[in-house]
Amino acid sequence: VHAPSEGGEIRYRCQAGKTFTAAYALHGKRVVVSAGGVTRALKLARSASGARYTAGDAEIWGKGPAATLKGFPGGPYLDCNAQ
């Protein structure tokens, strides 16, 4: 996950033309994701590689500018890259 400066919002473009946004907060401990008409706050979770954030069945996982998002309407959002 490509975490920008505090409060910055990143737009991701995924396969099949899908998009979502992510805004990182609390020094990377939380991310607010908007996808498929739903906005949810996800908390930093343990990850063997890259960064992973979860809340219930919602999950964003990424490494560098690449990300995958699950648990949102219209998903999963695969092969996503920060724009």
Short mmCIF file of N, CA, C and O in Angstrom, two decimals:
data_model
loop_
_atom_site.label_atom_id
_atom_site.label_comp_id
_atom_site.label_asym_id
_atom_site.label_seq_id
_atom_site.Cartn_x
_atom_site.Cartn_y
_atom_site.Cartn_z
N VAL A 1 0.86 -1.17 0.00
CA VAL A 1 0.00 0.00 0.00
C VAL A 1 0.89 1.22 0.00
O VAL A 1 1.81 1.32 0.79
N HIS A 2 0.62 2.11 -0.88
CA HIS A 2 1.42 3.30 -1.08
C HIS A 2 0.88 4.40 -0.18
O HIS A 2 -0.03 5.12 -0.53
N ALA A 3 1.39 4.51 1.04
CA ALA A 3 0.87 5.47 2.01
C ALA A 3 1.46 6.86 1.76
O ALA A 3 2.66 7.05 1.83
N PRO A 4 0.60 7.83 1.46
CA PRO A 4 1.06 9.20 1.22
C PRO A 4 1.23 9.92 2.54
O PRO A 4 1.08 9.35 3.60
N SER A 5 1.50 11.22 2.46
CA SER A 5 1.58 12.02 3.67
C SER A 5 0.23 11.99 4.38
O SER A 5 -0.80 11.70 3.78
N GLU A 6 0.25 12.27 5.66
CA GLU A 6 -0.95 12.21 6.50
C GLU A 6 -2.14 12.89 5.84
O GLU A 6 -2.05 14.03 5.39
N GLY A 7 -3.26 12.17 5.77
CA GLY A 7 -4.49 12.74 5.24
C GLY A 7 -4.60 12.75 3.73
O GLY A 7 -5.62 13.12 3.18
N GLY A 8 -3.53 12.32 3.03
CA GLY A 8 -3.58 12.31 1.58
C GLY A 8 -4.46 11.19 1.07
O GLY A 8 -4.52 10.12 1.66
N GLU A 9 -5.17 11.44 -0.01
CA GLU A 9 -6.04 10.42 -0.59
C GLU A 9 -5.41 9.90 -1.87
O GLU A 9 -4.90 10.68 -2.67
N ILE A 10 -5.45 8.60 -2.03
CA ILE A 10 -4.90 7.96 -3.23
C ILE A 10 -6.04 7.32 -4.01
O ILE A 10 -6.92 6.68 -3.43
N ARG A 11 -6.03 7.51 -5.32
CA ARG A 11 -6.99 6.84 -6.18
C ARG A 11 -6.29 5.64 -6.81
O ARG A 11 -5.19 5.76 -7.36
N TYR A 12 -6.93 4.48 -6.72
CA TYR A 12 -6.40 3.26 -7.31
C TYR A 12 -7.24 2.90 -8.53
O TYR A 12 -8.45 3.02 -8.51
N ARG A 13 -6.56 2.46 -9.59
CA ARG A 13 -7.22 1.97 -10.79
C ARG A 13 -6.93 0.48 -10.89
O ARG A 13 -5.78 0.07 -10.78
N CYS A 14 -8.00 -0.31 -11.08
CA CYS A 14 -7.89 -1.77 -11.04
C CYS A 14 -8.32 -2.39 -12.36
O CYS A 14 -8.84 -1.71 -13.24
N GLN A 15 -8.12 -3.72 -12.47
CA GLN A 15 -8.55 -4.41 -13.69
C GLN A 15 -10.05 -4.24 -13.86
O GLN A 15 -10.76 -3.96 -12.90
N ALA A 16 -10.53 -4.37 -15.07
CA ALA A 16 -11.94 -4.21 -15.44
C ALA A 16 -12.42 -2.78 -15.22
O ALA A 16 -13.62 -2.53 -15.11
N GLY A 17 -11.49 -1.81 -15.14
CA GLY A 17 -11.87 -0.40 -15.04
C GLY A 17 -12.39 0.02 -13.67
O GLY A 17 -12.89 1.13 -13.51
N LYS A 18 -12.29 -0.84 -12.67
CA LYS A 18 -12.76 -0.50 -11.32
C LYS A 18 -11.80 0.48 -10.66
O LYS A 18 -10.60 0.45 -10.93
N THR A 19 -12.34 1.33 -9.78
CA THR A 19 -11.51 2.28 -9.04
C THR A 19 -11.98 2.35 -7.59
O THR A 19 -13.13 2.03 -7.28
N PHE A 20 -11.08 2.77 -6.71
CA PHE A 20 -11.43 3.09 -5.33
C PHE A 20 -10.44 4.10 -4.80
O PHE A 20 -9.39 4.32 -5.41
N THR A 21 -10.78 4.73 -3.68
CA THR A 21 -9.86 5.67 -3.05
C THR A 21 -9.54 5.20 -1.65
O THR A 21 -10.32 4.51 -1.00
N ALA A 22 -8.36 5.59 -1.18
CA ALA A 22 -7.91 5.26 0.17
C ALA A 22 -7.21 6.47 0.76
O ALA A 22 -6.37 7.09 0.11
N ALA A 23 -7.59 6.84 1.99
CA ALA A 23 -6.96 7.95 2.70
C ALA A 23 -6.37 7.41 3.99
O ALA A 23 -7.08 6.83 4.82
N TYR A 24 -5.07 7.57 4.15
CA TYR A 24 -4.36 7.02 5.29
C TYR A 24 -4.31 8.04 6.43
O TYR A 24 -4.14 9.23 6.20
N ALA A 25 -4.48 7.54 7.67
CA ALA A 25 -4.51 8.41 8.84
C ALA A 25 -3.81 7.73 10.02
O ALA A 25 -3.44 6.55 9.94
N LEU A 26 -3.66 8.48 11.09
CA LEU A 26 -3.04 7.97 12.32
C LEU A 26 -1.67 7.35 12.04
O LEU A 26 -1.35 6.27 12.52
N HIS A 27 -0.87 8.05 11.25
CA HIS A 27 0.49 7.61 10.92
C HIS A 27 0.52 6.21 10.33
O HIS A 27 1.36 5.39 10.68
N GLY A 28 -0.45 5.93 9.45
CA GLY A 28 -0.48 4.65 8.76
C GLY A 28 -1.16 3.53 9.53
O GLY A 28 -1.16 2.39 9.08
N LYS A 29 -1.76 3.83 10.68
CA LYS A 29 -2.43 2.79 11.46
C LYS A 29 -3.86 2.56 11.04
O LYS A 29 -4.50 1.60 11.45
N ARG A 30 -4.40 3.45 10.20
CA ARG A 30 -5.78 3.33 9.75
C ARG A 30 -5.89 3.86 8.32
O ARG A 30 -5.15 4.75 7.93
N VAL A 31 -6.83 3.30 7.56
CA VAL A 31 -7.10 3.79 6.22
C VAL A 31 -8.61 3.85 6.03
O VAL A 31 -9.34 2.97 6.49
N VAL A 32 -9.08 4.93 5.40
CA VAL A 32 -10.50 5.07 5.08
C VAL A 32 -10.63 4.81 3.58
O VAL A 32 -10.06 5.53 2.76
N VAL A 33 -11.36 3.73 3.25
CA VAL A 33 -11.50 3.30 1.85
C VAL A 33 -12.92 3.58 1.37
O VAL A 33 -13.89 3.30 2.07
N SER A 34 -13.02 4.13 0.15
CA SER A 34 -14.31 4.34 -0.51
C SER A 34 -14.32 3.54 -1.79
O SER A 34 -13.47 3.75 -2.67
N ALA A 35 -15.28 2.59 -1.90
CA ALA A 35 -15.40 1.74 -3.08
C ALA A 35 -16.83 1.26 -3.20
O ALA A 35 -17.47 0.92 -2.20
N GLY A 36 -17.35 1.24 -4.41
CA GLY A 36 -18.69 0.71 -4.65
C GLY A 36 -19.78 1.43 -3.89
O GLY A 36 -20.78 0.83 -3.51
N GLY A 37 -19.59 2.73 -3.61
CA GLY A 37 -20.59 3.52 -2.91
C GLY A 37 -20.56 3.37 -1.40
O GLY A 37 -21.42 3.88 -0.70
N VAL A 38 -19.56 2.66 -0.88
CA VAL A 38 -19.43 2.43 0.56
C VAL A 38 -18.09 2.98 1.05
O VAL A 38 -17.08 2.85 0.37
N THR A 39 -18.09 3.62 2.23
CA THR A 39 -16.86 4.11 2.84
C THR A 39 -16.70 3.44 4.20
O THR A 39 -17.63 3.42 5.00
N ARG A 40 -15.53 2.85 4.43
CA ARG A 40 -15.25 2.15 5.69
C ARG A 40 -13.84 2.46 6.16
O ARG A 40 -12.93 2.62 5.34
N ALA A 41 -13.67 2.47 7.48
CA ALA A 41 -12.35 2.63 8.08
C ALA A 41 -11.79 1.25 8.40
O ALA A 41 -12.47 0.44 9.03
N LEU A 42 -10.57 0.97 7.96
CA LEU A 42 -9.92 -0.30 8.20
C LEU A 42 -8.68 -0.06 9.06
O LEU A 42 -8.00 0.96 8.90
N LYS A 43 -8.38 -1.00 9.95
CA LYS A 43 -7.23 -0.88 10.84
C LYS A 43 -6.07 -1.72 10.36
O LYS A 43 -6.26 -2.79 9.77
N LEU A 44 -4.87 -1.25 10.65
CA LEU A 44 -3.66 -1.98 10.30
C LEU A 44 -3.68 -3.36 10.94
O LEU A 44 -4.01 -3.50 12.12
N ALA A 45 -3.33 -4.39 10.16
CA ALA A 45 -3.31 -5.78 10.64
C ALA A 45 -1.95 -6.39 10.36
O ALA A 45 -1.17 -5.87 9.56
N ARG A 46 -1.67 -7.50 11.00
CA ARG A 46 -0.40 -8.20 10.79
C ARG A 46 -0.31 -8.71 9.34
O ARG A 46 -1.28 -9.21 8.80
N SER A 47 0.87 -8.56 8.75
CA SER A 47 1.10 -9.01 7.38
C SER A 47 2.53 -9.51 7.26
O SER A 47 3.45 -8.87 7.78
N ALA A 48 2.71 -10.63 6.58
CA ALA A 48 4.06 -11.17 6.38
C ALA A 48 4.86 -10.30 5.43
O ALA A 48 6.07 -10.18 5.55
N SER A 49 4.16 -9.67 4.49
CA SER A 49 4.82 -8.83 3.49
C SER A 49 3.85 -7.74 3.05
O SER A 49 2.66 -7.99 2.90
N GLY A 50 4.35 -6.55 2.88
CA GLY A 50 3.49 -5.44 2.48
C GLY A 50 2.68 -4.93 3.66
O GLY A 50 3.02 -5.18 4.81
N ALA A 51 1.60 -4.23 3.38
CA ALA A 51 0.73 -3.69 4.42
C ALA A 51 -0.68 -4.22 4.22
O ALA A 51 -1.16 -4.32 3.10
N ARG A 52 -1.34 -4.56 5.34
CA ARG A 52 -2.69 -5.10 5.27
C ARG A 52 -3.54 -4.38 6.30
O ARG A 52 -3.12 -4.18 7.44
N TYR A 53 -4.74 -4.00 5.88
CA TYR A 53 -5.70 -3.33 6.75
C TYR A 53 -7.01 -4.11 6.65
O TYR A 53 -7.41 -4.52 5.56
N THR A 54 -7.70 -4.30 7.80
CA THR A 54 -8.94 -5.08 7.80
C THR A 54 -10.01 -4.44 8.67
O THR A 54 -9.72 -3.67 9.58
N ALA A 55 -11.26 -4.81 8.38
CA ALA A 55 -12.43 -4.46 9.20
C ALA A 55 -13.52 -5.44 8.79
O ALA A 55 -14.05 -5.34 7.68
N GLY A 56 -13.82 -6.41 9.65
CA GLY A 56 -14.80 -7.44 9.28
C GLY A 56 -14.33 -8.19 8.07
O GLY A 56 -13.20 -8.68 8.03
N ASP A 57 -15.17 -8.27 7.02
CA ASP A 57 -14.79 -8.98 5.80
C ASP A 57 -14.05 -8.09 4.80
O ASP A 57 -13.64 -8.55 3.74
N ALA A 58 -13.89 -6.81 5.13
CA ALA A 58 -13.19 -5.88 4.23
C ALA A 58 -11.69 -5.96 4.47
O ALA A 58 -11.23 -6.05 5.61
N GLU A 59 -10.92 -5.94 3.37
CA GLU A 59 -9.47 -6.02 3.47
C GLU A 59 -8.83 -5.30 2.30
O GLU A 59 -9.24 -5.47 1.15
N ILE A 60 -7.81 -4.50 2.59
CA ILE A 60 -6.95 -3.95 1.55
C ILE A 60 -5.54 -4.45 1.87
O ILE A 60 -5.10 -4.42 3.01
N TRP A 61 -4.89 -4.98 0.86
CA TRP A 61 -3.52 -5.45 1.01
C TRP A 61 -2.71 -4.87 -0.13
O TRP A 61 -3.18 -4.82 -1.27
N GLY A 62 -1.52 -4.41 0.19
CA GLY A 62 -0.70 -3.86 -0.87
C GLY A 62 0.76 -3.84 -0.55
O GLY A 62 1.18 -4.06 0.59
N LYS A 63 1.52 -3.61 -1.61
CA LYS A 63 2.97 -3.49 -1.50
C LYS A 63 3.39 -2.46 -2.53
O LYS A 63 3.11 -2.61 -3.71
N GLY A 64 4.05 -1.39 -2.07
CA GLY A 64 4.40 -0.31 -2.98
C GLY A 64 3.13 0.31 -3.54
O GLY A 64 2.15 0.49 -2.82
N PRO A 65 3.08 0.60 -4.85
CA PRO A 65 1.89 1.22 -5.44
C PRO A 65 0.78 0.23 -5.82
O PRO A 65 -0.28 0.63 -6.26
N ALA A 66 1.01 -1.08 -5.62
CA ALA A 66 0.02 -2.10 -6.00
C ALA A 66 -0.86 -2.45 -4.80
O ALA A 66 -0.40 -2.45 -3.66
N ALA A 67 -2.15 -2.76 -5.07
CA ALA A 67 -3.07 -3.12 -4.00
C ALA A 67 -4.18 -4.03 -4.49
O ALA A 67 -4.48 -4.08 -5.69
N THR A 68 -4.80 -4.75 -3.55
CA THR A 68 -5.98 -5.58 -3.78
C THR A 68 -6.99 -5.22 -2.70
O THR A 68 -6.62 -5.06 -1.54
N LEU A 69 -8.25 -5.09 -3.08
CA LEU A 69 -9.31 -4.74 -2.13
C LEU A 69 -10.42 -5.76 -2.21
O LEU A 69 -10.88 -6.11 -3.30
N LYS A 70 -10.87 -6.25 -1.04
CA LYS A 70 -11.95 -7.23 -0.97
C LYS A 70 -12.97 -6.78 0.06
O LYS A 70 -12.65 -6.00 0.95
N GLY A 71 -14.21 -7.29 -0.06
CA GLY A 71 -15.24 -7.02 0.93
C GLY A 71 -16.03 -5.75 0.71
O GLY A 71 -16.74 -5.30 1.60
N PHE A 72 -15.91 -5.16 -0.48
CA PHE A 72 -16.68 -3.96 -0.84
C PHE A 72 -17.58 -4.28 -2.03
O PHE A 72 -17.25 -5.15 -2.84
N PRO A 73 -18.73 -3.58 -2.18
CA PRO A 73 -19.60 -3.80 -3.33
C PRO A 73 -18.82 -3.65 -4.64
O PRO A 73 -17.95 -2.78 -4.75
N GLY A 74 -19.12 -4.51 -5.60
CA GLY A 74 -18.45 -4.44 -6.90
C GLY A 74 -17.10 -5.14 -6.92
O GLY A 74 -16.45 -5.20 -7.95
N GLY A 75 -16.66 -5.65 -5.78
CA GLY A 75 -15.36 -6.28 -5.68
C GLY A 75 -15.39 -7.76 -6.02
O GLY A 75 -16.44 -8.28 -6.36
N PRO A 76 -14.26 -8.42 -5.96
CA PRO A 76 -13.01 -7.86 -5.48
C PRO A 76 -12.37 -6.92 -6.49
O PRO A 76 -12.66 -6.99 -7.69
N TYR A 77 -11.53 -6.04 -5.99
CA TYR A 77 -10.79 -5.07 -6.81
C TYR A 77 -9.37 -5.62 -6.92
O TYR A 77 -8.62 -5.61 -5.96
N LEU A 78 -9.04 -6.14 -8.10
CA LEU A 78 -7.78 -6.84 -8.29
C LEU A 78 -6.82 -6.07 -9.19
O LEU A 78 -7.23 -5.27 -10.02
N ASP A 79 -5.53 -6.36 -9.01
CA ASP A 79 -4.50 -5.79 -9.86
C ASP A 79 -4.60 -4.26 -9.91
O ASP A 79 -4.61 -3.65 -10.97
N CYS A 80 -4.69 -3.64 -8.73
CA CYS A 80 -4.87 -2.19 -8.63
C CYS A 80 -3.53 -1.48 -8.49
O CYS A 80 -2.61 -2.01 -7.87
N ASN A 81 -3.46 -0.29 -9.05
CA ASN A 81 -2.24 0.52 -8.95
C ASN A 81 -2.61 1.95 -8.59
O ASN A 81 -3.57 2.50 -9.12
N ALA A 82 -1.81 2.54 -7.69
CA ALA A 82 -2.01 3.93 -7.29
C ALA A 82 -1.79 4.83 -8.50
O ALA A 82 -0.87 4.62 -9.28
N GLN A 83 -2.67 5.82 -8.65
CA GLN A 83 -2.58 6.73 -9.79
C GLN A 83 -1.87 8.02 -9.39
O GLN A 83 -1.91 8.43 -8.28
#
